[in-house]
Coordinates of C-alpha atoms in Angstrom, one line a residue:
M1 CA 0.0 0.0 0.0
L2 CA 1.2 3.5 -0.8
P3 CA 1.8 5.8 2.2
T4 CA -1.1 8.0 3.1
V5 CA -1.0 11.7 4.0
A6 CA -1.5 10.7 7.6
H7 CA 1.5 8.3 7.4
V8 CA 3.7 11.0 5.9
L9 CA 2.8 13.4 8.7
D10 CA 3.8 10.8 11.2
L11 CA 7.3 10.3 9.8
E12 CA 10.2 11.6 12.0
V13 CA 11.4 13.9 9.3
M14 CA 8.0 15.6 9.1
R15 CA 7.4 15.7 12.8
R16 CA 10.5 18.0 13.1
G17 CA 8.5 20.6 11.2
L18 CA 5.7 20.5 13.7
P19 CA 3.0 19.9 11.1
Q20 CA -0.5 21.2 11.8
V21 CA -3.6 20.2 9.8
V22 CA -5.6 23.3 9.1
A23 CA -8.1 22.0 6.5
G24 CA -9.3 18.7 5.0
A25 CA -8.7 16.6 8.2
D26 CA -11.2 14.1 7.1
H27 CA -9.2 13.2 4.0
L28 CA -5.8 12.3 5.5
E29 CA -6.1 8.7 4.2
R30 CA -5.4 9.7 0.7
P31 CA -2.5 7.7 -0.8
V32 CA 0.7 9.7 -1.7
R33 CA 2.1 8.6 -5.0
W34 CA 4.9 11.2 -5.1
V35 CA 6.2 14.4 -3.4
H36 CA 6.6 17.5 -5.6
V37 CA 8.2 20.8 -4.4
S38 CA 7.0 23.9 -6.2
E39 CA 6.4 27.6 -5.7
L40 CA 4.5 28.1 -9.0
P41 CA 0.9 29.2 -8.7
D42 CA 0.0 27.2 -11.8
V43 CA 1.8 24.0 -10.7
A44 CA -1.3 21.9 -11.3
G45 CA -0.5 21.7 -15.0
M46 CA 2.7 19.8 -14.2
L47 CA 1.0 17.2 -11.9
Q48 CA -0.8 13.9 -12.6
G49 CA -2.6 13.3 -9.3
G50 CA -1.6 11.7 -6.1
E51 CA 1.2 14.1 -5.3
L52 CA 1.9 15.8 -2.0
V53 CA 2.9 19.4 -2.8
L54 CA 5.5 21.1 -0.7
S55 CA 5.7 24.9 -0.8
T56 CA 6.8 28.0 1.1
G57 CA 3.9 29.9 -0.4
I58 CA 6.2 32.7 -1.5
A59 CA 4.7 33.0 -5.0
L60 CA 1.0 32.3 -4.2
P61 CA -1.6 34.8 -5.3
E62 CA -2.5 37.6 -2.8
D63 CA -6.2 37.9 -3.8
R64 CA -9.0 35.7 -2.6
E65 CA -10.0 34.6 -6.0
G66 CA -6.5 33.6 -6.9
L67 CA -6.0 31.5 -3.8
A68 CA -9.4 29.7 -4.4
R69 CA -8.4 29.0 -8.0
Y70 CA -5.0 27.6 -6.9
V71 CA -6.7 25.2 -4.5
R72 CA -9.4 24.3 -7.0
E73 CA -6.9 23.4 -9.7
L74 CA -4.9 21.2 -7.2
A75 CA -8.1 19.5 -6.1
D76 CA -9.3 18.9 -9.7
I77 CA -6.0 17.2 -10.6
G78 CA -6.3 15.0 -7.6
V79 CA -3.3 15.9 -5.5
A80 CA -3.0 14.1 -2.1
G81 CA -2.4 17.3 -0.1
L82 CA -0.7 20.7 0.2
V83 CA 2.0 21.5 2.7
I84 CA 3.0 25.1 3.3
E85 CA 6.0 26.1 5.4
Y86 CA 6.0 29.2 7.6
G87 CA 8.9 31.6 7.5
R88 CA 9.0 32.9 3.9
R89 CA 5.6 34.3 3.1
Y90 CA 3.4 33.3 6.0
F91 CA 4.6 33.3 9.7
D92 CA 1.9 32.2 12.1
S93 CA -1.3 31.5 10.0
L94 CA -2.4 30.9 6.5
P95 CA -4.8 33.1 4.6
R96 CA -8.5 32.5 5.5
A97 CA -9.4 32.3 1.8
L98 CA -6.8 29.5 1.3
V99 CA -8.0 27.5 4.3
H100 CA -11.7 28.0 3.4
A101 CA -11.1 26.9 -0.2
A102 CA -9.2 23.8 0.9
E103 CA -11.9 22.8 3.4
Q104 CA -14.6 23.3 0.8
R105 CA -12.8 21.0 -1.7
G106 CA -11.7 18.4 0.9
L107 CA -8.0 19.0 0.2
P108 CA -5.7 18.3 3.2
L109 CA -3.9 21.6 4.0
I110 CA -0.9 21.3 6.4
A111 CA 1.1 24.1 7.9
L112 CA 4.7 23.5 8.9
R113 CA 5.5 25.7 12.0
R114 CA 9.2 25.0 11.8
E115 CA 11.5 25.1 8.8
L116 CA 12.4 21.8 7.2
R117 CA 14.8 20.7 4.5
F118 CA 12.3 19.6 1.8
V119 CA 14.8 17.3 0.2
S120 CA 14.8 15.2 3.4
V121 CA 11.0 14.9 3.1
T122 CA 11.1 13.9 -0.5
E123 CA 13.8 11.3 0.1
A124 CA 11.9 9.7 3.0
V125 CA 8.6 9.6 1.2
H126 CA 10.0 8.5 -2.1
A127 CA 11.7 5.6 -0.4
L128 CA 8.3 4.5 1.0
V129 CA 6.6 4.9 -2.4
V130 CA 9.3 2.9 -4.2
N131 CA 9.1 0.1 -1.5
A132 CA 5.3 0.1 -1.8
Q133 CA 5.5 -0.2 -5.6
L134 CA 8.0 -3.0 -5.4
E135 CA 5.9 -4.8 -2.8
Q136 CA 2.8 -4.3 -5.1
L137 CA 4.7 -5.8 -8.0
R138 CA 5.8 -8.8 -5.8
T139 CA 2.2 -9.3 -4.7
S140 CA 0.9 -9.0 -8.2
E141 CA 3.4 -11.5 -9.5
A142 CA 2.5 -14.0 -6.7
I143 CA -1.2 -13.6 -7.3
H144 CA -0.7 -14.2 -11.1
Q145 CA 1.4 -17.2 -10.3
V146 CA -1.3 -18.7 -8.1
F147 CA -4.1 -18.2 -10.6
N148 CA -2.0 -19.2 -13.6
E149 CA -1.3 -22.6 -11.9
L150 CA -5.0 -23.0 -11.1
V151 CA -6.0 -22.4 -14.7
V152 CA -3.3 -24.7 -16.1
E153 CA -4.3 -27.5 -13.6
G154 CA -8.0 -27.0 -14.5
A155 CA -9.0 -26.3 -10.9
E156 CA -12.6 -26.4 -10.0
P157 CA -14.4 -23.0 -9.2
A158 CA -14.5 -23.9 -5.5
E159 CA -10.7 -24.0 -5.4
V160 CA -10.4 -20.7 -7.2
V161 CA -12.8 -19.1 -4.7
R162 CA -10.9 -20.7 -1.8
Q163 CA -7.6 -19.1 -3.0
V164 CA -9.1 -15.7 -3.4
S165 CA -10.5 -16.0 0.1
R166 CA -7.2 -17.2 1.5
I167 CA -5.2 -14.3 0.0
A168 CA -7.7 -11.7 1.0
G169 CA -8.4 -13.2 4.4
A170 CA -12.1 -12.6 3.9
P171 CA -15.2 -14.5 2.8
V172 CA -15.8 -14.9 -0.9
V173 CA -19.0 -15.9 -2.7
L174 CA -19.5 -16.9 -6.4
E175 CA -23.1 -16.4 -7.5
N176 CA -24.9 -16.7 -10.8
L177 CA -26.9 -13.9 -12.5
A178 CA -30.0 -14.9 -10.5
H179 CA -28.1 -14.2 -7.3
Q180 CA -27.9 -17.8 -6.3
V181 CA -24.8 -19.0 -4.5
L182 CA -22.8 -21.4 -6.7
T183 CA -19.9 -21.9 -4.3
H184 CA -18.4 -20.0 -1.4
E185 CA -15.6 -19.9 1.2
S186 CA -16.5 -18.5 4.6
A187 CA -13.0 -17.7 5.9
G188 CA -13.9 -18.7 9.4
R189 CA -17.3 -17.1 9.5
S190 CA -20.5 -19.1 10.1
E191 CA -22.3 -20.2 7.0
A192 CA -25.6 -19.0 8.5
E193 CA -24.2 -15.5 8.9
L194 CA -22.7 -15.5 5.4
L195 CA -25.6 -17.0 3.4
E196 CA -28.7 -16.0 5.3
D197 CA -31.2 -14.2 3.0
W198 CA -28.4 -14.1 0.4
E199 CA -30.5 -13.2 -2.7
R200 CA -32.2 -10.1 -1.2
R201 CA -28.9 -8.8 0.2
S202 CA -27.1 -9.4 -3.1
R203 CA -29.7 -7.7 -5.2
G204 CA -29.2 -4.6 -3.0
V205 CA -25.5 -4.3 -4.0
R206 CA -25.2 -2.8 -7.5
P207 CA -21.8 -1.0 -7.7
P208 CA -21.1 0.9 -10.9
G209 CA -18.9 -0.7 -13.6
R210 CA -17.7 -4.3 -13.9
T211 CA -15.8 -4.0 -10.6
G212 CA -16.9 -1.8 -7.8
Y213 CA -17.0 -1.3 -4.0
D214 CA -20.1 -0.8 -2.0
P215 CA -19.2 1.0 1.3
R216 CA -22.6 0.4 2.9
S217 CA -22.2 -3.4 2.8
G218 CA -18.4 -3.6 2.6
W219 CA -18.7 -5.8 -0.6
L220 CA -16.2 -5.6 -3.4
V221 CA -17.9 -7.1 -6.5
T222 CA -16.7 -8.0 -10.0
A223 CA -18.5 -9.5 -12.9
V224 CA -17.5 -13.0 -14.1
G225 CA -17.7 -13.8 -17.8
A226 CA -15.9 -13.8 -21.1
R227 CA -16.6 -12.9 -24.8
G228 CA -19.1 -10.3 -23.7
Q229 CA -21.3 -12.8 -21.9
D230 CA -21.3 -12.5 -18.1
W231 CA -22.6 -15.5 -16.1
G232 CA -22.0 -14.5 -12.5
R233 CA -20.5 -12.3 -9.9
L234 CA -17.6 -12.8 -7.5
V235 CA -18.1 -11.1 -4.2
L236 CA -15.4 -10.3 -1.5
M237 CA -17.1 -9.5 1.8
Q238 CA -15.3 -7.2 4.2
E239 CA -16.4 -4.9 7.0
P240 CA -18.5 -1.9 5.8
G241 CA -16.7 1.4 5.5
P242 CA -15.2 3.8 2.9
R243 CA -12.3 2.6 0.8
P244 CA -9.0 4.4 0.8
E245 CA -9.2 7.6 -1.3
G246 CA -7.6 8.2 -4.5
G247 CA -7.4 4.8 -6.1
P248 CA -9.0 1.4 -6.6
H249 CA -9.8 -0.9 -3.7
P250 CA -6.7 -2.8 -2.5
N251 CA -8.2 -6.2 -3.4
T252 CA -9.5 -5.1 -6.9
M253 CA -6.6 -6.8 -8.7
L254 CA -7.0 -10.0 -6.7
L255 CA -10.7 -10.2 -7.3
E256 CA -10.5 -9.5 -11.0
R257 CA -7.7 -12.1 -11.4
G258 CA -9.9 -14.7 -9.6
A259 CA -12.8 -13.8 -11.9
S260 CA -10.6 -14.2 -15.0
A261 CA -9.5 -17.6 -13.8
L262 CA -13.2 -18.6 -13.3
A263 CA -14.1 -17.3 -16.8
L264 CA -11.2 -19.1 -18.5
N265 CA -11.9 -22.3 -16.6
R266 CA -15.5 -22.2 -17.9
L267 CA -14.3 -21.7 -21.5
V268 CA -11.8 -24.6 -21.2
V269 CA -14.2 -27.0 -19.5
R270 CA -17.4 -25.9 -21.3
D271 CA -18.0 -29.6 -22.3
R272 CA -18.2 -30.6 -18.6
E273 CA -21.3 -30.3 -16.5
S274 CA -22.3 -26.8 -15.6
L275 CA -21.2 -25.2 -12.4
E276 CA -24.9 -25.1 -11.2
R277 CA -25.2 -28.9 -11.8
Q278 CA -21.9 -29.5 -9.9
T279 CA -23.3 -27.5 -6.9
H280 CA -26.6 -29.5 -7.0
R281 CA -24.7 -32.7 -7.3
T282 CA -22.6 -31.8 -4.2
L283 CA -25.7 -31.2 -2.2
L284 CA -27.3 -34.4 -3.3
S285 CA -24.2 -36.3 -2.5
G286 CA -23.9 -34.6 0.9
I287 CA -27.5 -35.8 1.7
L288 CA -26.8 -39.4 0.7
T289 CA -23.4 -39.8 2.3
H290 CA -24.0 -37.6 5.4
A291 CA -21.1 -35.5 4.3
L292 CA -23.2 -32.4 5.1
T293 CA -25.3 -31.7 8.1
V294 CA -29.0 -31.1 7.8
S295 CA -28.6 -27.4 8.5
E296 CA -25.7 -27.1 6.0
V297 CA -27.8 -28.7 3.3
A298 CA -30.8 -26.5 4.0
L299 CA -28.8 -23.3 4.2
R300 CA -26.8 -24.0 1.0
A301 CA -29.9 -25.1 -0.9
Q302 CA -31.7 -21.9 0.2
A303 CA -28.8 -19.8 -1.1
L304 CA -29.0 -21.7 -4.4
G305 CA -32.7 -20.8 -4.7
V306 CA -34.1 -24.2 -3.7
P307 CA -35.9 -23.9 -0.4
L308 CA -36.1 -27.2 1.5
E309 CA -37.3 -26.3 5.0
G310 CA -41.1 -26.3 5.6
R311 CA -41.8 -28.1 2.4
R312 CA -42.6 -31.7 1.2
L313 CA -39.7 -33.3 -0.4
V314 CA -39.9 -36.1 -3.0
G315 CA -36.8 -37.9 -4.3
A316 CA -36.6 -39.1 -7.9
V317 CA -34.0 -41.1 -9.7
L318 CA -33.8 -41.1 -13.5
R319 CA -32.1 -43.7 -15.5
Q320 CA -32.0 -44.6 -19.2
R321 CA -32.7 -48.1 -20.3
R322 CA -29.5 -49.8 -21.4
G323 CA -28.4 -50.0 -25.0
P324 CA -25.0 -50.7 -26.5
I325 CA -22.3 -49.8 -23.9
P326 CA -20.7 -46.5 -25.1
A327 CA -17.1 -45.4 -24.7
A328 CA -16.2 -43.7 -21.4
L329 CA -16.2 -40.1 -22.8
E330 CA -19.4 -40.7 -24.7
A331 CA -21.0 -42.1 -21.5
Q332 CA -20.0 -38.9 -19.6
A333 CA -21.4 -36.7 -22.3
R334 CA -24.7 -38.7 -22.3
L335 CA -25.0 -38.4 -18.5
R336 CA -24.3 -34.7 -18.7
D337 CA -26.9 -34.2 -21.4
F338 CA -29.4 -36.3 -19.5
T339 CA -28.8 -34.3 -16.3
E340 CA -29.4 -31.0 -18.2
L341 CA -32.6 -32.5 -19.7
A342 CA -33.8 -33.3 -16.2
A343 CA -33.0 -29.7 -15.1
S344 CA -34.9 -28.4 -18.2
A345 CA -37.9 -30.5 -17.4
V346 CA -37.9 -29.1 -13.8
R347 CA -37.8 -25.6 -15.2
A348 CA -40.5 -26.4 -17.8
C349 CA -42.9 -27.5 -15.0
R350 CA -41.9 -24.5 -12.8
L351 CA -40.8 -26.8 -10.0
S352 CA -38.1 -26.2 -7.5
A353 CA -35.6 -29.0 -7.2
L354 CA -32.0 -30.1 -6.8
V355 CA -30.8 -31.9 -9.9
G356 CA -27.5 -33.6 -10.3
A357 CA -25.8 -36.8 -11.3
L358 CA -25.7 -39.5 -8.7
D359 CA -23.4 -42.0 -10.3
D360 CA -22.2 -43.0 -13.8
E361 CA -25.7 -43.8 -15.0
G362 CA -28.3 -42.1 -13.0
V363 CA -29.6 -38.6 -12.2
G364 CA -31.0 -37.6 -8.8
V365 CA -33.8 -35.1 -8.3
L366 CA -35.0 -33.8 -5.0
I367 CA -38.3 -32.0 -5.7
T368 CA -39.6 -29.5 -3.1
L369 CA -43.4 -29.0 -3.0
G370 CA -45.4 -26.2 -1.4
P371 CA -48.6 -26.8 0.6
Q372 CA -50.8 -26.0 -2.4
Q373 CA -49.0 -28.2 -4.9
D374 CA -50.4 -31.6 -5.8
E375 CA -47.7 -34.2 -5.6
H376 CA -49.1 -36.6 -8.3
A377 CA -49.8 -33.8 -10.8
A378 CA -46.3 -32.3 -10.3
L379 CA -44.6 -35.7 -10.8
D380 CA -46.8 -36.5 -13.8
A381 CA -46.0 -33.2 -15.4
F382 CA -42.3 -33.6 -14.7
A383 CA -42.1 -37.2 -16.2
A384 CA -44.1 -36.0 -19.3
A385 CA -41.8 -33.0 -19.8
L386 CA -38.7 -35.2 -19.4
R387 CA -39.9 -37.7 -22.0
R388 CA -40.9 -34.9 -24.4
L389 CA -37.5 -33.2 -24.1
A390 CA -35.7 -36.5 -24.5
A391 CA -37.6 -37.3 -27.7
E392 CA -36.9 -33.8 -29.1
A393 CA -33.2 -34.1 -28.3
A394 CA -33.0 -37.5 -30.0
R395 CA -35.1 -36.5 -33.0
D396 CA -34.5 -39.2 -35.5
A397 CA -32.3 -41.4 -33.3
A398 CA -33.9 -44.2 -31.3
A399 CA -33.0 -42.9 -27.8
P400 CA -33.9 -45.2 -24.9
E401 CA -37.0 -44.1 -22.9
P402 CA -36.0 -42.7 -19.5
V403 CA -37.1 -44.5 -16.4
V404 CA -38.5 -42.2 -13.7
A405 CA -38.5 -43.7 -10.2
V406 CA -39.9 -41.9 -7.3
G407 CA -39.6 -42.3 -3.5
S408 CA -42.2 -41.6 -0.8
S409 CA -42.6 -37.9 0.1
V410 CA -41.1 -36.7 3.4
G411 CA -41.8 -33.6 5.4
S412 CA -38.3 -32.6 6.5
V413 CA -34.7 -32.2 5.2
R414 CA -33.6 -34.8 7.8
D415 CA -35.6 -37.5 5.9
A416 CA -34.5 -36.4 2.4
R417 CA -32.0 -39.2 2.3
R418 CA -34.7 -41.8 2.8
T419 CA -36.8 -40.7 -0.2
L420 CA -33.7 -40.6 -2.4
L421 CA -32.5 -44.0 -1.4
E422 CA -36.0 -45.4 -2.0
A423 CA -36.1 -43.9 -5.4
T424 CA -32.7 -45.4 -6.2
Q425 CA -33.9 -48.8 -5.2
V426 CA -37.1 -48.4 -7.3
A427 CA -35.1 -47.3 -10.3
D428 CA -32.7 -50.2 -10.2
A429 CA -35.7 -52.7 -10.1
A430 CA -37.7 -50.8 -12.7
L431 CA -34.9 -51.0 -15.3
H432 CA -35.9 -54.6 -15.9
D433 CA -39.6 -53.8 -16.5
A434 CA -40.7 -54.0 -20.1
P435 CA -40.8 -50.4 -21.5
G436 CA -44.3 -49.1 -22.4
G437 CA -46.0 -51.7 -20.3
R438 CA -47.5 -49.3 -17.8
N439 CA -50.0 -46.5 -17.7
A440 CA -48.4 -44.5 -15.0
S441 CA -45.6 -42.1 -16.1
Y442 CA -43.3 -43.0 -13.2
Y443 CA -42.5 -45.9 -10.9
R444 CA -43.0 -46.2 -7.2
L445 CA -42.1 -49.0 -4.8
P446 CA -45.5 -50.8 -5.2
D447 CA -45.1 -50.8 -9.0
V448 CA -41.9 -53.0 -9.0
R449 CA -43.6 -55.6 -6.8
L450 CA -41.5 -58.8 -6.6
R451 CA -38.6 -57.3 -8.4
G452 CA -38.6 -54.4 -5.9
L453 CA -38.6 -56.8 -3.0
L454 CA -35.7 -58.9 -4.4
H455 CA -33.8 -55.7 -5.2
L456 CA -34.1 -54.6 -1.5
L457 CA -32.8 -58.0 -0.4
R458 CA -30.0 -58.3 -3.0
D459 CA -27.2 -57.9 -0.4
D460 CA -28.7 -60.6 1.9
A461 CA -26.5 -63.7 1.9
R462 CA -29.6 -65.9 2.2
L463 CA -31.0 -64.6 -1.1
Q464 CA -27.6 -65.2 -2.8
T465 CA -27.5 -68.7 -1.4
Y466 CA -31.0 -69.3 -2.8
V467 CA -29.9 -68.2 -6.3
E468 CA -26.9 -70.5 -6.1
R469 CA -29.0 -73.4 -4.9
E470 CA -31.6 -73.0 -7.6
L471 CA -29.4 -72.0 -10.6
G472 CA -25.8 -72.7 -9.6
P473 CA -25.4 -75.9 -11.7
L474 CA -26.9 -74.3 -14.8
L475 CA -24.7 -71.2 -14.4
A476 CA -21.7 -73.4 -14.1
F477 CA -22.6 -75.4 -17.2
D478 CA -23.1 -72.2 -19.3
A479 CA -19.7 -70.8 -18.0
E480 CA -17.9 -74.0 -18.9
H481 CA -19.5 -74.6 -22.3
N482 CA -20.2 -71.1 -23.3
G483 CA -23.8 -72.0 -23.4
Q484 CA -27.1 -70.2 -23.2
L485 CA -29.3 -72.5 -21.2
V486 CA -30.0 -69.9 -18.5
Q487 CA -31.3 -67.6 -21.3
M488 CA -33.4 -70.4 -22.7
L489 CA -35.0 -71.0 -19.3
R490 CA -35.6 -67.3 -18.9
I491 CA -37.4 -67.1 -22.2
Y492 CA -39.5 -70.2 -21.4
L493 CA -40.7 -68.8 -18.1
E494 CA -41.3 -65.3 -19.5
Q495 CA -43.5 -66.8 -22.2
G496 CA -45.8 -68.3 -19.5
R497 CA -44.4 -71.8 -20.1
N498 CA -45.7 -71.9 -23.6
K499 CA -43.1 -73.9 -25.4
S500 CA -44.1 -73.0 -28.9
A501 CA -44.1 -69.3 -28.2
A502 CA -40.8 -69.6 -26.3
A503 CA -39.2 -71.4 -29.3
D504 CA -40.3 -68.6 -31.6
A505 CA -39.0 -65.9 -29.1
A506 CA -35.6 -67.8 -29.0
H507 CA -35.5 -68.0 -32.8
L508 CA -35.1 -71.8 -32.7
S509 CA -36.9 -74.7 -34.1
R510 CA -39.3 -76.4 -31.7
P511 CA -37.2 -79.7 -31.5
S512 CA -34.0 -77.7 -30.9
F513 CA -35.7 -75.6 -28.1
Y514 CA -37.3 -78.7 -26.5
D515 CA -33.9 -80.4 -26.5
R516 CA -32.4 -77.4 -24.6
L517 CA -35.3 -77.5 -22.1
H518 CA -34.7 -81.2 -21.4
K519 CA -31.0 -80.4 -20.9
V520 CA -32.0 -77.8 -18.3
E521 CA -34.1 -80.3 -16.5
R522 CA -31.3 -82.8 -16.4
I523 CA -28.7 -80.4 -15.1
L524 CA -31.0 -78.9 -12.4
G525 CA -32.8 -82.1 -11.6
V526 CA -36.3 -80.5 -11.9
D527 CA -39.5 -81.1 -13.8
L528 CA -40.4 -78.0 -15.8
D529 CA -44.0 -79.2 -16.1
Q530 CA -44.4 -78.6 -12.3
V531 CA -45.7 -75.1 -11.5
E532 CA -43.9 -74.9 -8.2
S533 CA -40.6 -75.8 -9.7
C534 CA -41.1 -73.1 -12.4
L535 CA -42.2 -70.5 -9.9
S536 CA -39.1 -71.2 -7.8
L537 CA -36.8 -70.9 -10.8
H538 CA -38.5 -67.7 -12.0
V539 CA -37.9 -66.1 -8.6
A540 CA -34.3 -67.3 -8.7
L541 CA -33.8 -65.6 -12.1
L542 CA -35.3 -62.3 -10.8
A543 CA -33.1 -62.6 -7.8
L544 CA -30.1 -63.2 -10.0
D545 CA -30.8 -60.0 -11.9
A546 CA -31.1 -58.1 -8.6
V547 CA -27.8 -59.6 -7.3
R548 CA -25.9 -58.8 -10.5
R549 CA -27.3 -55.3 -10.6

């Protein structure tokens, strides 16, 4: 930081002159960029602003208007202050016109009651100025180094915000254009204090320009974006109060460098999921893994524009029926697009929800419903919108129909995990249901019936033992001979034990299919004409699907 007028007056070399502030005492925090010694009454034309002018006053105008013009020109150019030494022109007081003009224009006016060597003052102050400029260069270089490394490493926005907060030693918030918090770093302050009623507070801070300081709130704000398209704001929160006069806020360069890193990061990783989806995913993951407390989830969701407290919550899990297994990058792109489709469906229905990827295949949605919203109507509308958007996105391609699985509604954030877990279980079981075979637009636990029960029990050793007891020999035979007897058995049972229909479904002649069924009976030691045997084997096949899933 450059020395201020107050700092200069406190130097030993200045104190020898017994300085006395006679005007502009409220503006002593102006930074001093340089010291200029001059007796010229028109010296303002030689200055650039930020100078501390030293003079004996010997050549100043005598008339009132001339003194007022002299002060006005200095103030207009932005000098830091005016110091006049007694002994040459003035002896025990300065002209009233000079003092009055300085007070009116807020220009610090200092009288030196003892003679000084001006060269000693300039040497002392210039040493401080040069040191401050060198320190500023070092700081600037260090900041650029930090953020260059973050950009090169592809750091997430949360890490960029964390570094801005660490360097500034103050809380930092990244918000979108709707004033919803995308990520933040509290710098030791409580999240409740930092994020409470965020949208209203943020909308009230509108500093001029792309970067500006609001002294009422203490917020330093800069726009975040690139190529003429802003997508958010970066906010540095400090104690309210006026900034130092005569220059930008000390943290302006830091905040703007952080904003540039965020904008560049977004351009580089534009093919990844959006920052909003990342934030939603983090909250959903925090709910499922207990990584976040109930209060943290509620507070962060509220700041993101998704109120959870005092509302009914319904978890939903969305999956796509399996087709050919895509490459890893293609699978990531599909999941990202599917997540954005789900978010678009939420917006189309004017619902409020957290939407984010849960794993490599599924999308989680936590829908919040007000007291006047009908749950079934809202879910029907959401499922219909999702299918419509999926069909529009696919156009001529044969995209798999999305599976929408829904958990039971709950009345508190504390129970949000339960509805999401139930929806996950329903989705896993519903994937094996025949597409288009239901009238309802979404699945719930009663809809998956036996498959749902077996899915809930898939980790139970007793169920796994049952599968091995019923199907183990047949699975071992297929593995050893690269056979498809398990598949033949499945087709036979799915066709209602109609051998002719099963042979057609297996694309085999009847004698060939019958021969395979007889082989199944020999290996398993069962009679496929017995209903109970077939029922037991069918349950074992469904359980096998659940266990493998």
